[in-house]
Tab-separated table of N, CA and C and ligand atoms in Angstrom:
chain	number	residue	atom	x	y	z
A	194	MET	N	16.429	28.336	13.803
A	194	MET	CA	16.368	30.522	13.285
A	194	MET	C	15.432	31.747	13.915
A	195	THR	N	16.350	32.780	13.428
A	195	THR	CA	15.651	33.749	14.185
A	195	THR	C	14.661	34.710	14.395
A	196	VAL	N	13.829	35.352	14.492
A	196	VAL	CA	12.761	35.373	14.261
A	196	VAL	C	12.035	37.438	14.653
A	197	THR	N	12.597	38.764	14.456
A	197	THR	CA	12.730	39.929	15.540
A	197	THR	C	11.751	40.749	15.105
A	198	SER	N	10.634	40.025	14.383
A	198	SER	CA	9.367	41.324	14.536
A	198	SER	C	7.857	40.591	14.331
A	199	PRO	N	6.794	40.697	14.434
A	199	PRO	CA	5.895	39.905	13.723
A	199	PRO	C	5.994	40.112	12.040
A	200	GLU	N	6.150	41.549	10.936
A	200	GLU	CA	6.533	40.750	10.136
A	200	GLU	C	7.169	39.741	9.434
A	201	GLN	N	8.325	39.285	10.479
A	201	GLN	CA	9.136	38.924	10.206
A	201	GLN	C	8.411	36.968	9.957
A	202	MET	N	7.960	37.234	10.781
A	202	MET	CA	7.312	35.699	11.498
A	202	MET	C	6.592	35.470	10.422
A	203	ARG	N	5.410	36.540	9.292
A	203	ARG	CA	4.311	36.379	8.075
A	203	ARG	C	5.594	36.153	7.312
A	204	ASP	N	6.552	36.602	6.982
A	204	ASP	CA	7.322	36.245	5.800
A	204	ASP	C	8.033	34.849	5.944
A	205	LEU	N	8.260	33.853	7.306
A	205	LEU	CA	8.509	32.840	7.499
A	205	LEU	C	7.172	31.717	6.762
A	206	GLY	N	6.086	32.469	7.476
A	206	GLY	CA	5.136	31.501	6.917
A	206	GLY	C	4.702	31.601	5.538
A	207	ARG	N	5.168	32.979	4.877
A	207	ARG	CA	4.752	32.036	3.233
A	207	ARG	C	5.859	31.942	2.563
A	208	ARG	N	6.738	31.259	2.716
A	208	ARG	CA	7.888	30.987	2.190
A	208	ARG	C	7.909	29.584	3.342
A	209	LEU	N	7.365	28.977	4.396
A	209	LEU	CA	6.641	27.992	4.266
A	209	LEU	C	5.738	27.531	3.356
A	210	ALA	N	4.941	28.549	2.879
A	210	ALA	CA	3.697	28.045	2.225
A	210	ALA	C	3.834	27.298	0.777
A	211	LYS	N	5.225	27.528	0.517
A	211	LYS	CA	5.507	27.626	-1.065
A	211	LYS	C	6.224	25.930	-1.110
A	212	LEU	N	6.586	25.478	0.352
A	212	LEU	CA	6.641	23.342	0.125
A	212	LEU	C	5.780	23.123	1.048
A	213	LEU	N	4.440	23.782	1.284
A	213	LEU	CA	2.936	22.992	1.492
A	213	LEU	C	2.135	22.456	-0.258
A	214	ARG	N	1.705	21.685	0.180
A	214	ARG	CA	1.064	20.700	-0.209
A	214	ARG	C	0.015	20.264	-0.190
A	215	PRO	N	-1.200	19.719	-0.590
A	215	PRO	CA	-2.235	19.040	0.023
A	215	PRO	C	-2.294	17.709	0.869
A	216	GLY	N	-2.597	17.669	2.093
A	216	GLY	CA	-2.404	16.530	2.502
A	216	GLY	C	-1.033	17.271	4.137
A	217	ASP	N	-0.934	18.067	3.842
A	217	ASP	CA	0.626	18.364	4.471
A	217	ASP	C	-0.172	18.831	6.121
A	218	LEU	N	0.358	18.753	6.803
A	218	LEU	CA	-0.605	18.679	8.457
A	218	LEU	C	0.314	19.194	9.333
A	219	VAL	N	0.608	21.139	9.376
A	219	VAL	CA	1.503	21.825	10.199
A	219	VAL	C	1.424	22.076	11.971
A	220	LEU	N	2.102	21.539	13.047
A	220	LEU	CA	2.007	21.800	14.259
A	220	LEU	C	2.455	22.699	15.292
A	221	LEU	N	1.709	23.965	14.784
A	221	LEU	CA	2.523	25.074	15.754
A	221	LEU	C	3.032	25.032	17.433
A	222	THR	N	3.707	24.958	17.828
A	222	THR	CA	4.197	25.274	19.189
A	222	THR	C	4.898	26.575	19.744
A	223	GLY	N	4.093	27.230	21.142
A	223	GLY	CA	4.722	27.818	21.904
A	223	GLY	C	3.338	28.558	22.434
A	224	GLU	N	3.900	28.761	23.734
A	224	GLU	CA	3.305	29.538	24.709
A	224	GLU	C	2.034	30.961	23.935
A	225	LEU	N	1.334	31.006	25.087
A	225	LEU	CA	0.393	31.929	24.623
A	225	LEU	C	0.968	33.568	24.052
A	226	GLY	N	0.292	34.043	22.929
A	226	GLY	CA	1.375	35.327	22.424
A	226	GLY	C	2.783	34.867	22.132
A	227	ALA	N	3.298	34.122	21.197
A	227	ALA	CA	3.889	33.330	20.520
A	227	ALA	C	4.342	33.777	19.505
A	228	GLY	N	3.618	33.617	18.543
A	228	GLY	CA	3.708	33.507	17.317
A	228	GLY	C	2.927	32.841	16.317
A	229	LYS	N	2.385	31.532	16.547
A	229	LYS	CA	2.045	30.676	15.999
A	229	LYS	C	1.021	31.403	14.976
A	230	THR	N	-0.154	31.905	15.547
A	230	THR	CA	-1.261	32.839	14.610
A	230	THR	C	-0.346	33.311	13.688
A	231	THR	N	0.132	34.231	13.800
A	231	THR	CA	0.658	35.340	13.012
A	231	THR	C	1.781	34.605	12.088
A	232	LEU	N	2.344	33.293	12.494
A	232	LEU	CA	3.412	32.518	11.182
A	232	LEU	C	1.915	32.035	10.747
A	233	THR	N	0.750	31.474	10.775
A	233	THR	CA	0.036	31.067	10.337
A	233	THR	C	-1.260	31.979	9.545
A	234	ARG	N	-0.478	33.373	9.548
A	234	ARG	CA	-1.406	34.256	8.839
A	234	ARG	C	-0.761	34.185	7.288
A	235	GLY	N	1.139	33.960	7.816
A	235	GLY	CA	1.555	33.829	6.339
A	235	GLY	C	1.377	32.983	5.567
A	236	LEU	N	1.257	31.768	6.677
A	236	LEU	CA	1.307	30.477	5.438
A	236	LEU	C	-0.382	30.713	4.448
A	237	GLY	N	-0.748	31.381	5.137
A	237	GLY	CA	-2.576	31.982	4.462
A	237	GLY	C	-2.132	32.674	3.285
A	238	GLU	N	-1.106	33.710	3.304
A	238	GLU	CA	-0.810	34.786	2.408
A	238	GLU	C	-0.166	33.939	1.347
A	239	GLY	N	0.675	32.825	1.677
A	239	GLY	CA	1.470	32.551	0.534
A	239	GLY	C	0.961	31.707	0.135
A	240	LEU	N	-0.271	30.925	0.874
A	240	LEU	CA	-1.024	30.085	0.106
A	240	LEU	C	-1.751	30.661	-1.105
A	241	GLY	N	-2.469	31.592	-0.728
A	241	GLY	CA	-3.164	32.745	-1.604
A	241	GLY	C	-4.451	32.340	-1.064
A	242	VAL	N	-5.065	31.992	-0.500
A	242	VAL	CA	-6.231	31.547	0.254
A	242	VAL	C	-7.536	33.146	0.638
A	243	ARG	N	-8.703	32.837	0.823
A	243	ARG	CA	-9.524	33.744	1.055
A	243	ARG	C	-9.408	34.644	2.761
A	244	GLY	N	-9.575	34.960	3.071
A	244	GLY	CA	-9.772	35.604	4.224
A	244	GLY	C	-8.611	35.661	5.089
A	245	ALA	N	-8.546	36.209	5.918
A	245	ALA	CA	-7.112	37.008	6.741
A	245	ALA	C	-7.572	36.084	8.575
A	246	VAL	N	-6.645	34.714	8.141
A	246	VAL	CA	-6.492	34.426	9.421
A	246	VAL	C	-6.033	35.030	10.385
A	247	THR	N	-7.165	34.092	12.160
A	247	THR	CA	-7.055	35.380	12.511
A	247	THR	C	-7.052	34.373	14.017
A	248	SER	N	-6.667	35.184	15.589
A	248	SER	CA	-6.626	33.932	15.964
A	248	SER	C	-8.800	33.596	16.686
A	249	PRO	N	-9.572	32.650	16.542
A	249	PRO	CA	-10.720	32.875	16.742
A	249	PRO	C	-11.483	32.631	18.455
A	250	THR	N	-12.968	33.522	18.243
A	250	THR	CA	-12.865	33.163	19.566
A	250	THR	C	-13.741	32.426	20.075
A	251	PHE	N	-14.516	31.824	19.088
A	251	PHE	CA	-15.397	30.658	19.281
A	251	PHE	C	-15.273	29.285	18.161
A	252	VAL	N	-14.394	29.435	17.365
A	252	VAL	CA	-14.333	28.651	16.040
A	252	VAL	C	-13.241	27.732	16.013
A	253	ILE	N	-13.483	26.787	16.422
A	253	ILE	CA	-11.997	25.839	16.454
A	253	ILE	C	-11.256	25.682	15.541
A	254	ALA	N	-11.963	25.322	14.014
A	254	ALA	CA	-11.602	25.174	12.577
A	254	ALA	C	-12.172	26.624	11.556
A	255	ARG	N	-11.298	26.671	10.943
A	255	ARG	CA	-11.998	27.843	9.959
A	255	ARG	C	-11.281	27.076	9.028
A	256	VAL	N	-12.008	27.367	7.735
A	256	VAL	CA	-11.686	26.841	6.379
A	256	VAL	C	-11.452	28.191	5.276
A	257	HIS	N	-10.065	28.164	5.197
A	257	HIS	CA	-9.573	28.984	3.756
A	257	HIS	C	-9.708	28.985	2.610
A	258	PRO	N	-10.419	29.225	1.715
A	258	PRO	CA	-10.310	28.535	0.815
A	258	PRO	C	-9.643	29.570	-0.133
A	259	SER	N	-9.102	28.258	-0.955
A	259	SER	CA	-8.079	28.815	-1.549
A	259	SER	C	-8.509	29.918	-2.934
A	260	LEU	N	-8.251	30.895	-3.361
A	260	LEU	CA	-7.912	32.398	-4.631
A	260	LEU	C	-8.208	31.372	-5.391
A	261	SER	N	-7.186	30.159	-6.008
A	261	SER	CA	-6.638	29.663	-7.295
A	261	SER	C	-7.169	28.257	-7.046
A	262	ASP	N	-6.636	27.954	-7.676
A	262	ASP	CA	-6.482	25.818	-7.615
A	262	ASP	C	-5.558	25.564	-6.538
A	263	GLY	N	-4.999	26.027	-5.943
A	263	GLY	CA	-4.391	25.494	-4.832
A	263	GLY	C	-5.357	25.177	-3.520
A	264	PRO	N	-4.214	24.111	-2.519
A	264	PRO	CA	-5.283	23.762	-1.754
A	264	PRO	C	-5.928	25.075	-0.620
A	265	PRO	N	-7.329	25.087	-0.239
A	265	PRO	CA	-7.390	25.340	1.391
A	265	PRO	C	-6.810	24.882	2.288
A	266	LEU	N	-6.663	26.491	3.117
A	266	LEU	CA	-5.788	26.211	4.687
A	266	LEU	C	-6.877	25.565	5.594
A	267	VAL	N	-7.012	24.867	6.169
A	267	VAL	CA	-7.582	24.846	7.125
A	267	VAL	C	-7.159	25.255	8.782
A	268	HIS	N	-7.183	25.865	9.690
A	268	HIS	CA	-6.685	26.612	10.199
A	268	HIS	C	-7.515	26.394	11.463
A	269	VAL	N	-6.776	25.934	12.705
A	269	VAL	CA	-7.447	24.789	14.298
A	269	VAL	C	-6.141	25.506	14.784
A	270	ASP	N	-7.646	26.054	15.960
A	270	ASP	CA	-7.256	26.170	17.577
A	270	ASP	C	-7.558	25.629	18.861
A	271	ALA	N	-6.778	24.700	18.903
A	271	ALA	CA	-7.090	23.329	19.174
A	271	ALA	C	-7.307	24.048	21.050
A	272	TYR	N	-6.633	25.181	21.253
A	272	TYR	CA	-6.556	25.364	22.671
A	272	TYR	C	-7.913	25.496	23.651
A	273	ARG	N	-8.842	24.821	22.917
A	273	ARG	CA	-10.132	25.256	23.616
A	273	ARG	C	-10.591	23.882	23.917
A	274	LEU	N	-9.552	22.657	23.038
A	274	LEU	CA	-10.573	21.300	23.171
A	274	LEU	C	-9.994	20.628	24.058
A	275	GLY	N	-10.378	19.392	24.623
A	275	GLY	CA	-10.096	18.826	25.385
A	275	GLY	C	-9.014	17.335	24.362
A	276	GLY	N	-8.425	16.984	26.135
A	276	GLY	CA	-7.366	16.302	25.196
A	276	GLY	C	-8.009	14.494	24.427
A	277	GLY	N	-7.631	14.112	23.614
A	277	GLY	CA	-8.444	12.587	23.104
A	277	GLY	C	-8.268	12.624	21.412
A	278	LEU	N	-9.129	11.843	21.189
A	278	LEU	CA	-9.050	12.324	19.837
A	278	LEU	C	-10.596	12.649	19.457
A	279	GLU	N	-11.797	12.145	20.391
A	279	GLU	CA	-12.712	12.255	19.780
A	279	GLU	C	-13.397	13.833	19.810
A	280	GLU	N	-13.314	14.984	20.118
A	280	GLU	CA	-13.454	15.960	20.238
A	280	GLU	C	-12.762	16.437	19.011
A	281	MET	N	-11.987	16.265	18.878
A	281	MET	CA	-11.341	16.464	17.613
A	281	MET	C	-12.353	15.533	16.547
A	282	GLU	N	-12.836	14.506	16.368
A	282	GLU	CA	-13.319	13.704	15.387
A	282	GLU	C	-14.307	14.124	14.962
A	283	ASP	N	-14.836	15.221	15.403
A	283	ASP	CA	-16.271	16.129	15.452
A	283	ASP	C	-15.844	16.787	13.858
A	284	LEU	N	-14.365	17.212	14.411
A	284	LEU	CA	-13.922	18.284	13.086
A	284	LEU	C	-13.517	17.681	11.745
A	285	ASP	N	-14.153	16.207	11.339
A	285	ASP	CA	-14.082	15.754	10.580
A	285	ASP	C	-12.199	16.082	9.856
A	286	LEU	N	-11.133	16.428	10.649
A	286	LEU	CA	-9.566	16.697	9.824
A	286	LEU	C	-9.419	15.523	8.926
A	287	ASP	N	-9.511	14.643	9.393
A	287	ASP	CA	-9.394	13.068	8.345
A	287	ASP	C	-9.601	13.325	7.181
A	288	VAL	N	-10.897	13.740	6.879
A	288	VAL	CA	-11.499	13.737	5.568
A	288	VAL	C	-11.739	15.187	4.714
A	289	SER	N	-10.522	15.949	5.836
A	289	SER	CA	-10.864	17.245	4.706
A	289	SER	C	-8.913	17.847	4.486
A	290	LEU	N	-7.721	16.564	5.278
A	290	LEU	CA	-6.535	16.666	5.001
A	290	LEU	C	-5.990	16.504	3.788
A	291	PRO	N	-6.564	15.218	3.328
A	291	PRO	CA	-5.882	14.623	1.405
A	291	PRO	C	-5.899	15.698	0.769
A	292	ASP	N	-6.861	16.688	0.576
A	292	ASP	CA	-6.904	18.181	-0.247
A	292	ASP	C	-6.435	19.002	0.398
A	293	SER	N	-6.137	19.229	1.722
A	293	SER	CA	-6.167	20.771	2.415
A	293	SER	C	-3.979	20.577	2.333
A	294	VAL	N	-4.091	21.745	4.066
A	294	VAL	CA	-2.969	22.008	4.248
A	294	VAL	C	-3.655	22.346	5.197
A	295	ILE	N	-3.360	21.555	6.780
A	295	ILE	CA	-4.091	22.143	8.258
A	295	ILE	C	-3.035	22.840	8.981
A	296	ALA	N	-3.140	23.341	9.516
A	296	ALA	CA	-2.364	24.043	10.418
A	296	ALA	C	-2.002	24.199	12.202
A	297	VAL	N	-2.006	23.490	13.229
A	297	VAL	CA	-2.745	23.568	13.837
A	297	VAL	C	-2.341	23.800	15.550
A	298	GLU	N	-2.950	24.635	15.588
A	298	GLU	CA	-2.421	25.380	17.352
A	298	GLU	C	-2.698	24.890	18.396
A	299	TRP	N	-1.661	24.019	19.050
A	299	TRP	CA	-1.876	24.234	20.480
A	299	TRP	C	-2.873	22.356	20.398
A	300	GLY	N	-2.187	21.964	19.248
A	300	GLY	CA	-2.716	20.376	18.897
A	300	GLY	C	-1.744	19.102	18.620
A	301	GLU	N	-0.619	19.464	20.086
A	301	GLU	CA	0.132	18.273	20.419
A	301	GLU	C	-0.763	17.357	21.121
A	302	GLY	N	-0.598	16.145	21.557
A	302	GLY	CA	-1.495	15.368	21.888
A	302	GLY	C	-2.482	14.915	21.586
A	303	LYS	N	-3.090	16.005	19.693
A	303	LYS	CA	-4.565	15.632	19.936
A	303	LYS	C	-4.534	15.142	18.345
A	304	VAL	N	-3.330	15.723	17.412
A	304	VAL	CA	-3.402	15.173	16.277
A	304	VAL	C	-2.954	14.036	15.160
A	305	GLU	N	-1.773	14.183	16.742
A	305	GLU	CA	-0.892	13.257	16.054
A	305	GLU	C	-1.233	12.436	14.877
A	306	GLY	N	-2.739	12.184	15.213
A	306	GLY	CA	-2.916	10.232	14.472
A	306	GLY	C	-3.619	11.077	13.592
A	307	LEU	N	-3.841	11.925	12.620
A	307	LEU	CA	-4.444	12.360	12.141
A	307	LEU	C	-2.881	11.867	10.183
A	308	SER	N	-1.930	11.741	10.877
A	308	SER	CA	-0.801	11.623	9.578
A	308	SER	C	0.681	11.041	11.152
A	309	GLU	N	1.149	10.297	9.579
A	309	GLU	CA	2.584	9.591	10.226
A	309	GLU	C	3.167	11.148	9.054
A	310	ASP	N	2.890	11.723	8.970
A	310	ASP	CA	4.307	13.040	8.256
A	310	ASP	C	3.267	14.548	8.942
A	311	ARG	N	4.721	15.210	9.930
A	311	ARG	CA	3.584	16.060	10.145
A	311	ARG	C	4.880	17.633	10.128
A	312	LEU	N	4.566	18.433	10.141
A	312	LEU	CA	5.628	19.127	9.644
A	312	LEU	C	5.882	20.335	11.583
A	313	HIS	N	6.584	19.721	12.713
A	313	HIS	CA	6.731	20.507	13.582
A	313	HIS	C	7.527	22.316	13.632
A	314	VAL	N	6.061	23.212	13.682
A	314	VAL	CA	6.492	24.351	13.939
A	314	VAL	C	6.721	24.826	15.749
A	315	VAL	N	7.964	24.782	16.389
A	315	VAL	CA	8.335	25.281	17.834
A	315	VAL	C	8.975	26.735	17.509
A	316	ILE	N	7.578	27.896	18.912
A	316	ILE	CA	8.268	29.120	18.601
A	316	ILE	C	8.780	29.051	20.172
A	317	GLU	N	9.662	29.808	20.166
A	317	GLU	CA	10.383	30.246	22.081
A	317	GLU	C	10.560	31.694	21.543
A	318	ARG	N	9.747	32.142	23.114
A	318	ARG	CA	10.206	33.968	23.401
A	318	ARG	C	11.944	32.820	23.708
A	319	THR	N	12.558	34.128	23.093
A	319	THR	CA	14.068	33.935	23.920
A	319	THR	C	13.666	34.558	24.993
A	320	ALA	N	15.279	33.516	25.660
A	320	ALA	CA	14.746	33.610	27.069
A	320	ALA	C	15.789	35.499	27.177
A	321	GLY	N	15.660	35.893	28.361
A	321	GLY	CA	16.253	36.974	28.951
A	321	GLY	C	15.340	37.634	30.094
A	322	THR	N	15.213	38.999	31.053
A	322	THR	CA	14.797	39.103	31.615
A	322	THR	C	13.208	39.723	31.294
A	323	ASP	N	13.986	40.874	29.841
A	323	ASP	CA	12.339	40.899	29.309
A	323	ASP	C	11.701	40.190	28.363
A	324	ALA	N	12.280	39.064	28.446
A	324	ALA	CA	11.193	38.458	27.702
A	324	ALA	C	9.663	37.903	27.192
A	325	GLN	N	9.233	38.732	28.142
A	325	GLN	CA	7.579	39.132	28.154
A	325	GLN	C	7.303	39.859	26.515
A	326	ASP	N	8.415	41.067	26.783
A	326	ASP	CA	8.024	42.137	26.108
A	326	ASP	C	9.268	41.934	24.649
A	327	CYS	N	9.896	41.548	24.914
A	327	CYS	CA	11.212	40.928	23.479
A	327	CYS	C	10.460	40.682	22.586
A	328	ASP	N	10.273	41.075	20.745
A	328	ASP	CA	10.404	40.845	19.950
A	328	ASP	C	10.917	39.192	19.313
A	329	VAL	N	12.000	38.724	19.633
A	329	VAL	CA	12.962	38.389	19.595
A	329	VAL	C	12.612	36.666	19.682
A	330	ARG	N	11.758	35.984	18.614
A	330	ARG	CA	11.565	34.264	18.460
A	330	ARG	C	12.196	33.125	18.030
A	331	GLY	N	12.883	32.552	19.021
A	331	GLY	CA	13.468	31.208	18.030
A	331	GLY	C	12.821	30.347	17.136
A	332	VAL	N	12.690	29.829	16.336
A	332	VAL	CA	12.059	29.332	15.776
A	332	VAL	C	12.817	27.707	15.111
A	333	ALA	N	11.949	26.800	15.588
A	333	ALA	CA	12.879	25.307	14.793
A	333	ALA	C	11.669	24.977	13.976
A	334	VAL	N	12.378	23.982	13.111
A	334	VAL	CA	11.114	23.872	11.783
A	334	VAL	C	11.676	22.162	11.242
A	335	THR	N	10.746	21.161	12.008
A	335	THR	CA	11.119	19.763	11.778
A	335	THR	C	9.966	19.114	11.374
A	336	GLY	N	10.535	18.265	10.289
A	336	GLY	CA	10.047	17.289	9.525
A	336	GLY	C	9.922	16.306	10.409
A	337	VAL	N	8.665	15.394	10.204
A	337	VAL	CA	8.231	14.496	11.087
A	337	VAL	C	7.528	13.086	9.544
A	338	GLY	N	8.316	11.959	9.299
A	338	GLY	CA	8.520	11.075	8.538
A	338	GLY	C	8.519	11.078	6.782
A	339	PRO	N	8.341	10.419	6.209
A	339	PRO	CA	8.785	10.487	4.796
A	339	PRO	C	8.294	11.489	4.159
A	340	ARG	N	7.206	12.145	4.161
A	340	ARG	CA	7.289	12.697	3.590
A	340	ARG	C	7.833	13.965	3.208
A	341	TRP	N	9.135	14.180	4.501
A	341	TRP	CA	9.619	15.436	4.773
A	341	TRP	C	10.926	15.594	4.943
A	342	ALA	N	11.259	13.625	4.390
A	342	ALA	CA	12.842	13.773	4.442
A	342	ALA	C	13.770	14.123	3.413
A	343	ASP	N	13.212	14.356	2.002
A	343	ASP	CA	13.926	14.879	1.449
A	343	ASP	C	13.728	16.841	1.624
A	344	GLU	N	12.878	17.043	1.786
A	344	GLU	CA	12.559	18.421	1.876
A	344	GLU	C	13.369	19.375	2.429
A	345	ASP	N	14.576	20.690	1.642
A	345	ASP	CA	15.462	21.952	2.437
A	345	ASP	C	14.793	22.261	3.207
A	346	LEU	N	14.250	22.245	4.372
A	346	LEU	CA	14.010	23.063	5.518
A	346	LEU	C	14.673	24.015	6.016
A	347	ALA	N	15.952	23.923	6.039
A	347	ALA	CA	17.051	24.735	6.008
A	347	ALA	C	17.030	26.192	5.345
A	348	SER	N	16.194	25.970	4.021
A	348	SER	CA	16.641	26.480	3.320
A	348	SER	C	15.940	28.154	3.453
A	349	LEU	N	14.316	27.588	4.418
A	349	LEU	CA	13.056	28.743	5.369
A	349	LEU	C	14.242	29.516	5.827
A	350	ALA	N	15.272	29.351	6.211
A	350	ALA	CA	16.571	30.220	6.993
A	350	ALA	C	16.293	31.700	6.407
A	351	GLY	N	16.511	31.348	4.643
A	351	GLY	CA	17.028	32.717	3.755
A	351	GLY	C	16.493	33.597	4.222
B	689	ATP	N1	9.112	38.164	16.883
B	689	ATP	C1	7.643	37.866	16.428
B	689	ATP	N2	6.449	37.349	16.134
B	689	ATP	C2	5.777	37.234	16.102
B	689	ATP	N3	5.133	37.625	16.702
B	689	ATP	C3	5.186	38.712	17.593
B	689	ATP	C4	7.014	38.930	17.488
B	689	ATP	N4	7.403	39.911	17.731
B	689	ATP	C5	6.163	40.214	18.419
B	689	ATP	N5	4.920	39.429	18.398
B	689	ATP	C6	3.348	40.120	18.399
B	689	ATP	O1	3.054	39.248	19.530
B	689	ATP	C7	1.934	38.648	19.011
B	689	ATP	C8	2.004	36.980	18.825
B	689	ATP	O2	0.557	36.984	19.007
B	689	ATP	P1	-0.078	35.182	18.029
B	689	ATP	O3	-1.725	35.639	18.060
B	689	ATP	O4	0.122	35.708	16.910
B	689	ATP	O5	0.725	35.000	19.055
B	689	ATP	P2	-0.211	32.990	19.201
B	689	ATP	O6	0.892	31.985	19.458
B	689	ATP	O7	-1.203	32.795	18.223
B	689	ATP	O8	-0.823	32.594	20.872
B	689	ATP	P3	-2.165	32.442	21.039
B	689	ATP	O9	-1.500	30.783	22.171
B	689	ATP	O10	-2.896	32.536	22.359
B	689	ATP	O11	-3.270	31.493	20.060
B	689	ATP	C9	1.198	39.423	18.056
B	689	ATP	O12	0.385	40.694	19.552
B	689	ATP	C10	2.604	40.376	17.161
B	689	ATP	O13	2.413	41.197	17.155
B	690	MG	MG1	-3.102	31.952	18.466
């Protein structure tokens, strides 16, 4: 689908949040400044969690507790993490996942071992000469595993 502003990206995150439940793992892929954190901010708003989702300076994983009785959002920015599951293991994501929604930026090759069920969100600046300045993003949301087999992800385009 096509997203033409940061506000629309947050809206997409809010809609996506309605599909999420404890145990869900969301992997966000896209280059620097693609909009991964912007979408995750929408996830946080949609889930109704405490604190605004931001780009962490030092913190790699931040837990946003629910303001009601929903699951917390664990926002992970794995950009500074080296490869391999060892450093990831220190975050105890496997412990928090069953009761949380976990959204991971830069997690490819690092967090797949956490769950056979994953939602992949791939954000791309659409090609063009002004791609760096352009606000238009292509977003593809793909479910992996039985959890997502029957979810209607096409409705997200709404
Ligand atoms: N359609 C769009 N969707 C999302 N962000 C957009 C869009 N158009 C412009 N932007 C801008 O692009 C930037 C996206 O920043 P954001 O922190 O969300 O990216 P990121 O993918 O998390 O980057 P990083 O890899 O550094 O963590 C913001 O400044 C936002 O305002
Ligand atoms: Mg980010």
